[in-house]
Amino acid sequence: MCLLLLGVLAALLSHPGAALKIAANLNWIEHTPLPFTINNLYAAGPDRPILVDGGVISLSDTSDTIIGANSETQGLKQYALHKNYRLIYVLVEVTYRLVASRASNIQKLPDLKGKKIGTFNGTSAEVFVRALLSDAGLEEGDYTLVNTLVNGSMCMRAPCGSGTLPAMLKRREIDAFGCWETAPELAIEDIGGAEVSVFQNATVFREIFSLYATAETLGDTEKRAQIVRYIKSVNETLELFKKTPDNILPFVSETINVPETVIGKVWENHVWGPGTLGKELIDFLVVEEKYLSKMDNRTAMSRVDLEKFVDASVYEEALRL
Ligand SMILES: *[C@@H]1O[C@H](CO)[C@@H](O)[C@H](O)[C@H]1NC(C)=O
Ligand SMILES: *[C@@H]1O[C@H](CO)[C@@H](O)[C@H](O)[C@H]1NC(C)=O
Ligand SMILES: *[C@@H]1O[C@H](CO)[C@@H](O)[C@H](O)[C@H]1NC(C)=O
Ligand SMILES: *[C@@H]1O[C@H](CO)[C@@H](O)[C@H](O)[C@H]1NC(C)=O
Ligand SMILES: *[C@@H]1O[C@H](CO)[C@@H](O)[C@H](O)[C@H]1NC(C)=O
C-alpha cells in the first residue's frame, strides 16, 4: 500500500504539471464549460485537469497554470505585456447589454449625451460602453463614465448590494450602466422592463471569451498534447451547451450559484463556440486594440503583432484527433 502510494507520488513528481491546470473567473457563466468538461469527459485520477480561480493573468504567476480563460480584452492587455501569450480557442461570444433608466429620458443611444454611465474600470465592460456610444456618435466628453471596480460593484444574484451597479441605477445615482451578465438582467428584473431601455450590438462589441497559453507551453510536446485533448473535449461540451441547454442550465446554475430562471433569460446573449480564429477575429482585435491602447495610454499593437497573438494550430490539431 505504502509502496503503491510512493509509486504514485514518484510518478507525479516526475511529471510536474501532470494534471493540466486551468485558471478562470469562477463566477461567470462563460467559464462553466470548463468544469463541465472536467467533470464529465475525464475519469477521476491524477490526469484529470484542475480548475482554479484566476484568468489569463495566471499564466505569469508561479502556480503552473497552463491555460488561462478570459475575455479578449484581458487577453490583449496581457499580450501587450507578454508577447509569448497566445489565444488558442474561442469558447463563447457574449453580447453585453447597456441598461438605461427611462426616468432619465433615455429612449435611444444618443439620449445618453450628458448622462452618467456606470461600468467597470479597465475591463471589457468599459470597452463595450465606449464602443457602443462612439458608434452612436457620442464622443468621450459627451458623457461621464462612472468607473467602479469589479470587486464590490458587480452583482451576479439578487438582492444586489447598495454599492453595485443595478442598485446605483435603481437609486438614479447613475443613468445607465453597461457590462456582462447577470447584472443587466438583474437590473431589468428589479427596476421593471417597462422602466428601462436596453441596448446591445454584437457588431460593435461582443466579448470573445477565449483560452490562452504561452508559446513555451505550446512548444512542449507533452503539455501540448494535454491542451489539444482538453480543447477537443471542451468543444464536445459546447455542442451540449448549444443543442440541449435545458439539460445544461441546472449545472450552470449550481456552478455559479445563480437561479436557473435568470440564466435562462440571458442564455441567448451567449453564442457558444468554437468561434473563428481567422481574419474576422483579427479585424475585431485590431479595432478593440485601438480603444484599449488609448485607455491604457500605450502605442497600439500592429495587425502583424495581433496575427501572432492568435494561434489556430492547437485547434487544427484537435480537428485531426
Ligand atoms: C482606472 O483604474 C486605473 C488603474 O487602477 C487607474 O489608474 C485609473 O485612474 C482609473 N480610472 C478611473 C477613471 O477611475
Ligand atoms: C478583487 O478580488 C480578487 C479575488 O476575488 C482579488 O484577487 C483582487 O486583489 C481584488 N482586487 C481589488 C482591487 O480589491
Ligand atoms: C449595429 O451597429 C452597426 C454598425 O454601426 C450597424 O450597422 C447596425 O445597424 C447595428 N445593429 C443594430 C441592430 O442596431
Ligand atoms: C500618457 O503617456 C504620455 C507619454 O508617455 C505621458 O506624457 C502622459 O502623461 C500619459 N498620460 C496619462 C493619462 O497617463
Ligand atoms: C467542434 O465542434 C464543431 C461543431 O460545433 C465541429 O464542427 C468541429 O469539428 C469541432 N472541432 C473539433 C476540434 O472537434
CSV table of C-alpha atoms and ligand atoms in Angstrom, one decimal:
chain,number,residue,atom,x,y,z
A,1,MET,CA,0.0,0.0,0.0
A,2,CYS,CA,2.7,2.4,1.1
A,3,LEU,CA,4.8,1.4,-1.9
A,4,LEU,CA,1.9,2.0,-4.2
A,5,LEU,CA,1.4,5.5,-2.8
A,6,LEU,CA,5.1,6.2,-3.2
A,7,GLY,CA,4.9,5.0,-6.7
A,8,VAL,CA,2.0,7.4,-7.5
A,9,LEU,CA,3.9,10.2,-5.8
A,10,ALA,CA,7.0,9.5,-7.8
A,11,ALA,CA,5.0,9.5,-11.0
A,12,LEU,CA,3.5,12.8,-10.1
A,13,LEU,CA,6.9,14.3,-9.2
A,14,SER,CA,8.5,13.1,-12.4
A,15,HIS,CA,5.8,15.0,-14.3
A,16,PRO,CA,5.4,18.3,-12.7
A,17,GLY,CA,2.2,19.7,-14.3
A,18,ALA,CA,1.0,16.1,-14.9
A,19,ALA,CA,-2.5,17.5,-14.4
A,20,LEU,CA,-3.4,20.3,-16.7
A,21,LYS,CA,-4.1,23.4,-14.6
A,22,ILE,CA,-6.7,25.9,-15.9
A,23,ALA,CA,-7.5,29.3,-14.4
A,24,ALA,CA,-10.7,31.2,-14.9
A,25,ASN,CA,-13.0,33.5,-13.0
A,26,LEU,CA,-15.3,31.0,-11.3
A,27,ASN,CA,-18.3,33.5,-11.0
A,28,TRP,CA,-19.1,33.9,-14.7
A,29,ILE,CA,-21.4,31.9,-17.0
A,30,GLU,CA,-18.6,32.0,-19.6
A,31,HIS,CA,-16.3,29.6,-17.7
A,32,THR,CA,-18.9,26.9,-17.0
A,33,PRO,CA,-18.0,24.6,-20.0
A,34,LEU,CA,-14.5,24.2,-18.4
A,35,PRO,CA,-15.7,22.4,-15.2
A,36,PHE,CA,-18.4,20.6,-17.1
A,37,THR,CA,-15.7,19.1,-19.4
A,38,ILE,CA,-13.5,18.1,-16.4
A,39,ASN,CA,-16.4,16.5,-14.5
A,40,ASN,CA,-18.0,14.7,-17.4
A,41,LEU,CA,-15.3,13.9,-20.0
A,42,TYR,CA,-12.4,12.9,-17.8
A,43,ALA,CA,-12.0,10.0,-15.4
A,44,ALA,CA,-11.1,10.8,-11.8
A,45,GLY,CA,-7.4,10.4,-11.2
A,46,PRO,CA,-4.1,12.3,-11.3
A,47,ASP,CA,-4.5,13.2,-15.0
A,48,ARG,CA,-7.8,14.9,-14.6
A,49,PRO,CA,-7.4,18.7,-15.2
A,50,ILE,CA,-7.7,21.1,-12.3
A,51,LEU,CA,-9.6,24.3,-12.4
A,52,VAL,CA,-8.5,27.3,-10.2
A,53,ASP,CA,-9.7,30.9,-9.7
A,54,GLY,CA,-7.8,33.3,-12.0
A,55,GLY,CA,-7.5,34.1,-15.7
A,56,VAL,CA,-5.0,34.9,-18.4
A,57,ILE,CA,-3.1,36.8,-15.8
A,58,SER,CA,-2.3,33.5,-14.0
A,59,LEU,CA,-0.1,32.4,-16.9
A,60,SER,CA,2.6,34.7,-15.4
A,61,ASP,CA,2.4,33.6,-11.8
A,62,THR,CA,4.2,30.7,-10.2
A,63,SER,CA,1.1,28.4,-10.0
A,64,ASP,CA,1.9,26.3,-13.0
A,65,THR,CA,-1.2,27.4,-14.8
A,66,ILE,CA,-1.2,26.1,-18.3
A,67,ILE,CA,-4.4,27.5,-19.7
A,68,GLY,CA,-6.0,30.9,-18.7
A,69,ALA,CA,-9.5,31.9,-19.7
A,70,ASN,CA,-10.6,35.5,-20.2
A,71,SER,CA,-12.2,38.0,-22.5
A,72,GLU,CA,-10.2,39.2,-25.5
A,73,THR,CA,-9.9,42.5,-23.6
A,74,GLN,CA,-7.8,41.0,-20.8
A,75,GLY,CA,-6.1,38.8,-23.3
A,76,LEU,CA,-5.0,41.9,-25.3
A,77,LYS,CA,-3.9,43.8,-22.1
A,78,GLN,CA,-1.8,40.9,-21.1
A,79,TYR,CA,-0.4,40.3,-24.6
A,80,ALA,CA,0.8,43.9,-24.6
A,81,LEU,CA,3.0,42.9,-21.6
A,82,HIS,CA,3.8,39.3,-22.6
A,83,LYS,CA,4.4,38.7,-26.2
A,84,ASN,CA,4.6,35.0,-25.7
A,85,TYR,CA,0.9,34.6,-24.8
A,86,ARG,CA,-1.3,33.0,-27.4
A,87,LEU,CA,-5.1,33.0,-27.9
A,88,ILE,CA,-5.8,29.4,-28.8
A,89,TYR,CA,-9.6,28.8,-28.6
A,90,VAL,CA,-12.8,30.9,-28.6
A,91,LEU,CA,-15.2,29.4,-26.0
A,92,VAL,CA,-18.1,31.8,-26.3
A,93,GLU,CA,-19.1,35.2,-27.7
A,94,VAL,CA,-21.3,37.3,-25.5
A,95,THR,CA,-23.3,40.4,-26.5
A,96,TYR,CA,-23.1,42.7,-23.5
A,97,ARG,CA,-26.1,45.0,-22.7
A,98,LEU,CA,-26.4,48.6,-21.6
A,99,VAL,CA,-29.4,49.3,-19.4
A,100,ALA,CA,-30.7,52.8,-19.1
A,101,SER,CA,-33.3,54.4,-17.0
A,102,ARG,CA,-36.3,55.7,-18.8
A,103,ALA,CA,-36.9,58.1,-15.9
A,104,SER,CA,-33.7,59.8,-17.2
A,105,ASN,CA,-35.3,60.2,-20.6
A,106,ILE,CA,-33.3,57.7,-22.4
A,107,GLN,CA,-35.1,56.0,-25.3
A,108,LYS,CA,-32.2,55.8,-27.8
A,109,LEU,CA,-28.4,55.8,-27.5
A,110,PRO,CA,-27.8,59.5,-28.4
A,111,ASP,CA,-30.0,60.3,-25.4
A,112,LEU,CA,-27.1,59.3,-23.3
A,113,LYS,CA,-25.4,62.6,-24.1
A,114,GLY,CA,-24.6,64.4,-20.8
A,115,LYS,CA,-25.6,61.3,-18.7
A,116,LYS,CA,-23.7,59.3,-16.1
A,117,ILE,CA,-22.9,55.8,-17.2
A,118,GLY,CA,-21.6,53.1,-14.8
A,119,THR,CA,-19.1,50.5,-15.9
A,120,PHE,CA,-16.1,48.5,-14.7
A,121,ASN,CA,-12.8,50.4,-15.0
A,122,GLY,CA,-10.3,48.7,-17.3
A,123,THR,CA,-12.4,45.8,-18.3
A,124,SER,CA,-14.2,44.6,-21.4
A,125,ALA,CA,-17.3,46.3,-20.0
A,126,GLU,CA,-15.6,49.7,-20.3
A,127,VAL,CA,-14.6,48.9,-23.9
A,128,PHE,CA,-18.1,47.9,-24.6
A,129,VAL,CA,-19.7,51.1,-23.3
A,130,ARG,CA,-17.2,53.4,-25.1
A,131,ALA,CA,-17.5,51.5,-28.4
A,132,LEU,CA,-21.3,51.5,-28.3
A,133,LEU,CA,-21.5,55.2,-27.5
A,134,SER,CA,-18.9,56.1,-30.1
A,135,ASP,CA,-20.9,54.1,-32.7
A,136,ALA,CA,-23.9,56.2,-31.8
A,137,GLY,CA,-21.9,59.4,-32.5
A,138,LEU,CA,-21.1,60.4,-28.9
A,139,GLU,CA,-17.6,61.4,-28.1
A,140,GLU,CA,-15.8,60.8,-24.8
A,141,GLY,CA,-16.6,64.3,-23.5
A,142,ASP,CA,-20.3,63.9,-24.2
A,143,TYR,CA,-21.0,61.6,-21.2
A,144,THR,CA,-19.5,60.8,-17.8
A,145,LEU,CA,-18.2,57.3,-17.1
A,146,VAL,CA,-18.7,56.3,-13.5
A,147,ASN,CA,-15.9,53.8,-13.3
A,148,THR,CA,-16.2,51.3,-10.5
A,149,LEU,CA,-14.0,48.4,-9.6
A,150,VAL,CA,-15.4,44.9,-10.4
A,151,ASN,CA,-14.9,43.9,-6.7
A,152,GLY,CA,-17.8,45.2,-4.8
A,153,SER,CA,-19.8,46.7,-7.6
A,154,MET,CA,-20.5,43.5,-9.5
A,155,CYS,CA,-23.8,41.8,-8.8
A,156,MET,CA,-24.4,38.2,-10.0
A,157,ARG,CA,-27.5,37.4,-7.9
A,158,ALA,CA,-30.4,39.3,-6.2
A,159,PRO,CA,-30.6,41.1,-4.0
A,160,CYS,CA,-27.9,43.4,-5.3
A,161,GLY,CA,-26.0,45.3,-2.5
A,162,SER,CA,-26.1,49.1,-2.4
A,163,GLY,CA,-22.7,49.6,-4.0
A,164,THR,CA,-23.5,47.5,-7.1
A,165,LEU,CA,-24.4,48.9,-10.5
A,166,PRO,CA,-28.0,47.7,-10.6
A,167,ALA,CA,-28.6,49.3,-7.1
A,168,MET,CA,-26.9,52.5,-8.2
A,169,LEU,CA,-29.2,52.7,-11.3
A,170,LYS,CA,-32.3,52.0,-9.2
A,171,ARG,CA,-31.4,54.9,-6.9
A,172,ARG,CA,-30.7,57.0,-10.1
A,173,GLU,CA,-27.1,57.7,-8.9
A,174,ILE,CA,-26.3,56.7,-12.5
A,175,ASP,CA,-28.5,57.0,-15.6
A,176,ALA,CA,-27.3,53.8,-17.2
A,177,PHE,CA,-24.7,51.0,-16.9
A,178,GLY,CA,-23.2,48.5,-19.3
A,179,CYS,CA,-21.4,45.2,-18.5
A,180,TRP,CA,-21.6,41.5,-18.7
A,181,GLU,CA,-24.4,39.4,-17.3
A,182,THR,CA,-26.1,38.8,-15.0
A,183,ALA,CA,-26.1,42.4,-13.7
A,184,PRO,CA,-28.1,43.9,-16.6
A,185,GLU,CA,-30.7,41.2,-16.3
A,186,LEU,CA,-31.0,41.8,-12.5
A,187,ALA,CA,-31.5,45.5,-13.1
A,188,ILE,CA,-34.2,44.9,-15.7
A,189,GLU,CA,-36.0,42.5,-13.3
A,190,ASP,CA,-35.6,44.7,-10.3
A,191,ILE,CA,-36.5,48.1,-11.9
A,192,GLY,CA,-39.0,46.6,-14.3
A,193,GLY,CA,-38.7,46.0,-18.1
A,194,ALA,CA,-41.0,48.9,-18.9
A,195,GLU,CA,-38.9,51.4,-16.9
A,196,VAL,CA,-35.6,50.7,-18.8
A,197,SER,CA,-34.2,50.9,-22.3
A,198,VAL,CA,-31.8,48.1,-23.2
A,199,PHE,CA,-29.1,48.5,-25.9
A,200,GLN,CA,-26.7,45.9,-27.5
A,201,ASN,CA,-25.0,45.5,-30.8
A,202,ALA,CA,-22.8,42.4,-31.4
A,203,THR,CA,-21.2,44.0,-34.4
A,204,VAL,CA,-19.9,46.9,-32.4
A,205,PHE,CA,-19.0,44.9,-29.4
A,206,ARG,CA,-19.2,41.4,-28.1
A,207,GLU,CA,-17.0,39.7,-25.6
A,208,ILE,CA,-14.8,37.0,-27.2
A,209,PHE,CA,-14.2,34.7,-24.2
A,210,SER,CA,-11.1,32.7,-25.0
A,211,LEU,CA,-8.5,30.3,-23.8
A,212,TYR,CA,-4.8,31.3,-23.6
A,213,ALA,CA,-1.5,29.5,-23.2
A,214,THR,CA,2.2,30.5,-23.6
A,215,ALA,CA,4.3,29.8,-26.7
A,216,GLU,CA,6.7,27.9,-24.4
A,217,THR,CA,4.0,25.6,-23.1
A,218,LEU,CA,2.7,25.1,-26.7
A,219,GLY,CA,6.2,24.0,-27.7
A,220,ASP,CA,6.3,21.3,-25.0
A,221,THR,CA,5.2,18.1,-26.7
A,222,GLU,CA,3.6,16.6,-23.6
A,223,LYS,CA,1.8,19.7,-22.4
A,224,ARG,CA,0.7,20.5,-25.9
A,225,ALA,CA,-0.9,17.0,-26.2
A,226,GLN,CA,-2.8,17.6,-23.0
A,227,ILE,CA,-4.0,21.0,-24.2
A,228,VAL,CA,-5.2,19.6,-27.6
A,229,ARG,CA,-7.1,16.8,-25.8
A,230,TYR,CA,-8.7,19.3,-23.4
A,231,ILE,CA,-9.8,21.6,-26.2
A,232,LYS,CA,-11.2,18.7,-28.2
A,233,SER,CA,-13.3,17.8,-25.1
A,234,VAL,CA,-14.4,21.4,-24.4
A,235,ASN,CA,-15.5,21.5,-28.0
A,236,GLU,CA,-17.7,18.5,-27.4
A,237,THR,CA,-19.1,20.1,-24.3
A,238,LEU,CA,-20.1,23.2,-26.3
A,239,GLU,CA,-22.2,21.0,-28.6
A,240,LEU,CA,-24.3,20.2,-25.5
A,241,PHE,CA,-24.4,23.8,-24.4
A,242,LYS,CA,-25.8,24.7,-27.8
A,243,LYS,CA,-28.1,21.8,-28.5
A,244,THR,CA,-29.5,20.8,-25.2
A,245,PRO,CA,-29.5,24.0,-22.9
A,246,ASP,CA,-32.3,22.5,-20.8
A,247,ASN,CA,-30.0,19.8,-19.7
A,248,ILE,CA,-27.2,22.2,-19.1
A,249,LEU,CA,-28.9,25.1,-17.2
A,250,PRO,CA,-29.1,23.2,-13.9
A,251,PHE,CA,-25.3,22.6,-14.0
A,252,VAL,CA,-24.6,26.2,-14.8
A,253,SER,CA,-26.9,27.4,-12.1
A,254,GLU,CA,-25.4,25.2,-9.5
A,255,THR,CA,-21.8,26.0,-10.5
A,256,ILE,CA,-22.1,29.8,-10.3
A,257,ASN,CA,-24.9,29.9,-7.7
A,258,VAL,CA,-27.3,31.9,-9.8
A,259,PRO,CA,-31.0,30.9,-10.2
A,260,GLU,CA,-31.8,28.9,-13.4
A,261,THR,CA,-34.5,31.4,-14.4
A,262,VAL,CA,-32.0,34.3,-14.6
A,263,ILE,CA,-29.5,32.2,-16.5
A,264,GLY,CA,-32.3,31.1,-18.9
A,265,LYS,CA,-33.1,34.7,-19.6
A,266,VAL,CA,-29.5,35.7,-20.6
A,267,TRP,CA,-28.6,32.5,-22.4
A,268,GLU,CA,-29.5,33.8,-25.8
A,269,ASN,CA,-26.8,36.5,-25.4
A,270,HIS,CA,-24.2,33.7,-25.3
A,271,VAL,CA,-23.1,32.2,-28.6
A,272,TRP,CA,-21.1,29.1,-27.7
A,273,GLY,CA,-18.1,28.3,-29.8
A,274,PRO,CA,-15.9,27.2,-31.4
A,275,GLY,CA,-15.5,30.9,-32.5
A,276,THR,CA,-13.5,31.8,-35.5
A,277,LEU,CA,-9.7,32.2,-35.1
A,278,GLY,CA,-9.5,33.7,-38.6
A,279,LYS,CA,-9.4,37.1,-40.3
A,280,GLU,CA,-12.7,38.2,-38.7
A,281,LEU,CA,-11.3,37.8,-35.2
A,282,ILE,CA,-8.1,39.7,-36.2
A,283,ASP,CA,-10.2,42.5,-37.6
A,284,PHE,CA,-12.2,42.7,-34.4
A,285,LEU,CA,-9.0,42.7,-32.3
A,286,VAL,CA,-7.4,45.5,-34.4
A,287,VAL,CA,-10.4,47.7,-33.7
A,288,GLU,CA,-10.5,46.9,-30.0
A,289,GLU,CA,-6.8,47.4,-29.6
A,290,LYS,CA,-7.3,51.0,-30.8
A,291,TYR,CA,-9.6,51.6,-27.8
A,292,LEU,CA,-7.5,49.7,-25.4
A,293,SER,CA,-4.2,51.3,-26.2
A,294,LYS,CA,-5.8,54.7,-25.7
A,295,MET,CA,-7.4,53.6,-22.4
A,296,ASP,CA,-4.1,52.2,-21.2
A,297,ASN,CA,-2.0,55.1,-22.7
A,298,ARG,CA,0.3,53.0,-24.8
A,299,THR,CA,1.1,52.5,-28.5
A,300,ALA,CA,-1.4,50.3,-30.3
A,301,MET,CA,0.0,46.9,-31.3
A,302,SER,CA,0.1,46.3,-35.0
A,303,ARG,CA,-2.0,43.9,-37.1
A,304,VAL,CA,1.1,41.8,-37.6
A,305,ASP,CA,1.5,41.6,-33.8
A,306,LEU,CA,-2.1,40.6,-33.4
A,307,GLU,CA,-1.8,37.9,-36.1
A,308,LYS,CA,0.9,36.4,-34.0
A,309,PHE,CA,-1.2,36.5,-30.9
A,310,VAL,CA,-3.9,34.3,-32.4
A,311,ASP,CA,-2.6,30.7,-32.8
A,312,ALA,CA,-5.0,28.4,-34.6
A,313,SER,CA,-2.6,25.5,-34.7
A,314,VAL,CA,-3.9,23.9,-31.5
A,315,TYR,CA,-7.4,23.8,-32.7
A,316,GLU,CA,-6.3,22.5,-36.1
A,317,GLU,CA,-4.5,19.7,-34.3
A,318,ALA,CA,-7.7,19.0,-32.2
A,319,LEU,CA,-9.6,18.7,-35.5
A,320,ARG,CA,-7.2,15.9,-36.6
A,321,LEU,CA,-7.6,13.9,-33.3
B,1,LIG,C1,-8.9,53.1,-13.6
B,1,LIG,O1,-8.0,52.3,-13.0
B,1,LIG,C2,-6.7,52.6,-13.2
B,1,LIG,C3,-5.8,51.5,-12.6
B,1,LIG,O2,-6.3,51.1,-11.4
B,1,LIG,C4,-6.4,54.0,-12.7
B,1,LIG,O3,-5.1,54.3,-12.9
B,1,LIG,C5,-7.3,55.0,-13.3
B,1,LIG,O4,-7.2,56.2,-12.7
B,1,LIG,C6,-8.8,54.5,-13.1
B,1,LIG,N1,-9.6,55.4,-13.9
B,1,LIG,C7,-10.8,55.9,-13.4
B,1,LIG,C8,-11.5,56.8,-14.3
B,1,LIG,O5,-11.2,55.5,-12.3
B,2,LIG,C1,-10.6,41.6,-6.3
B,2,LIG,O1,-10.8,40.2,-5.8
B,2,LIG,C2,-9.9,39.3,-6.2
B,2,LIG,C3,-10.3,37.9,-5.7
B,2,LIG,O2,-11.6,37.7,-5.9
B,2,LIG,C4,-8.5,39.7,-5.6
B,2,LIG,O3,-7.5,38.8,-6.1
B,2,LIG,C5,-8.2,41.1,-6.0
B,2,LIG,O4,-7.0,41.5,-5.4
B,2,LIG,C6,-9.3,42.1,-5.7
B,2,LIG,N1,-9.0,43.4,-6.2
B,2,LIG,C7,-9.2,44.5,-5.5
B,2,LIG,C8,-8.8,45.8,-6.2
B,2,LIG,O5,-9.7,44.5,-4.4
B,3,LIG,C1,-25.0,47.6,-35.1
B,3,LIG,O1,-24.0,48.5,-35.4
B,3,LIG,C2,-23.7,48.5,-36.8
B,3,LIG,C3,-22.5,49.4,-37.0
B,3,LIG,O2,-22.8,50.7,-36.6
B,3,LIG,C4,-24.9,49.0,-37.6
B,3,LIG,O3,-24.7,48.9,-39.0
B,3,LIG,C5,-26.1,48.1,-37.3
B,3,LIG,O4,-27.3,48.6,-37.9
B,3,LIG,C6,-26.3,48.0,-35.8
B,3,LIG,N1,-27.3,47.0,-35.5
B,3,LIG,C7,-28.4,47.2,-34.8
B,3,LIG,C8,-29.3,46.1,-34.6
B,3,LIG,O5,-28.6,48.3,-34.3
B,4,LIG,C1,0.4,59.0,-21.3
B,4,LIG,O1,1.7,58.8,-21.8
B,4,LIG,C2,2.4,60.0,-22.1
B,4,LIG,C3,3.7,59.7,-22.7
B,4,LIG,O2,4.4,58.7,-22.1
B,4,LIG,C4,2.5,60.9,-20.8
B,4,LIG,O3,3.1,62.1,-21.2
B,4,LIG,C5,1.1,61.2,-20.3
B,4,LIG,O4,1.2,61.9,-19.1
B,4,LIG,C6,0.4,59.9,-20.1
B,4,LIG,N1,-1.0,60.2,-19.7
B,4,LIG,C7,-1.7,59.6,-18.7
B,4,LIG,C8,-3.1,60.0,-18.5
B,4,LIG,O5,-1.2,58.7,-18.1
B,5,LIG,C1,-16.1,21.5,-32.7
B,5,LIG,O1,-17.5,21.4,-32.8
B,5,LIG,C2,-17.9,21.8,-34.1
B,5,LIG,C3,-19.4,21.8,-34.1
B,5,LIG,O2,-19.9,22.8,-33.2
B,5,LIG,C4,-17.4,20.9,-35.2
B,5,LIG,O3,-17.8,21.4,-36.4
B,5,LIG,C5,-15.9,20.9,-35.1
B,5,LIG,O4,-15.3,20.0,-36.0
B,5,LIG,C6,-15.4,20.6,-33.7
B,5,LIG,N1,-14.0,20.8,-33.6
B,5,LIG,C7,-13.2,19.9,-33.0
B,5,LIG,C8,-11.7,20.2,-32.9
B,5,LIG,O5,-13.6,18.8,-32.6
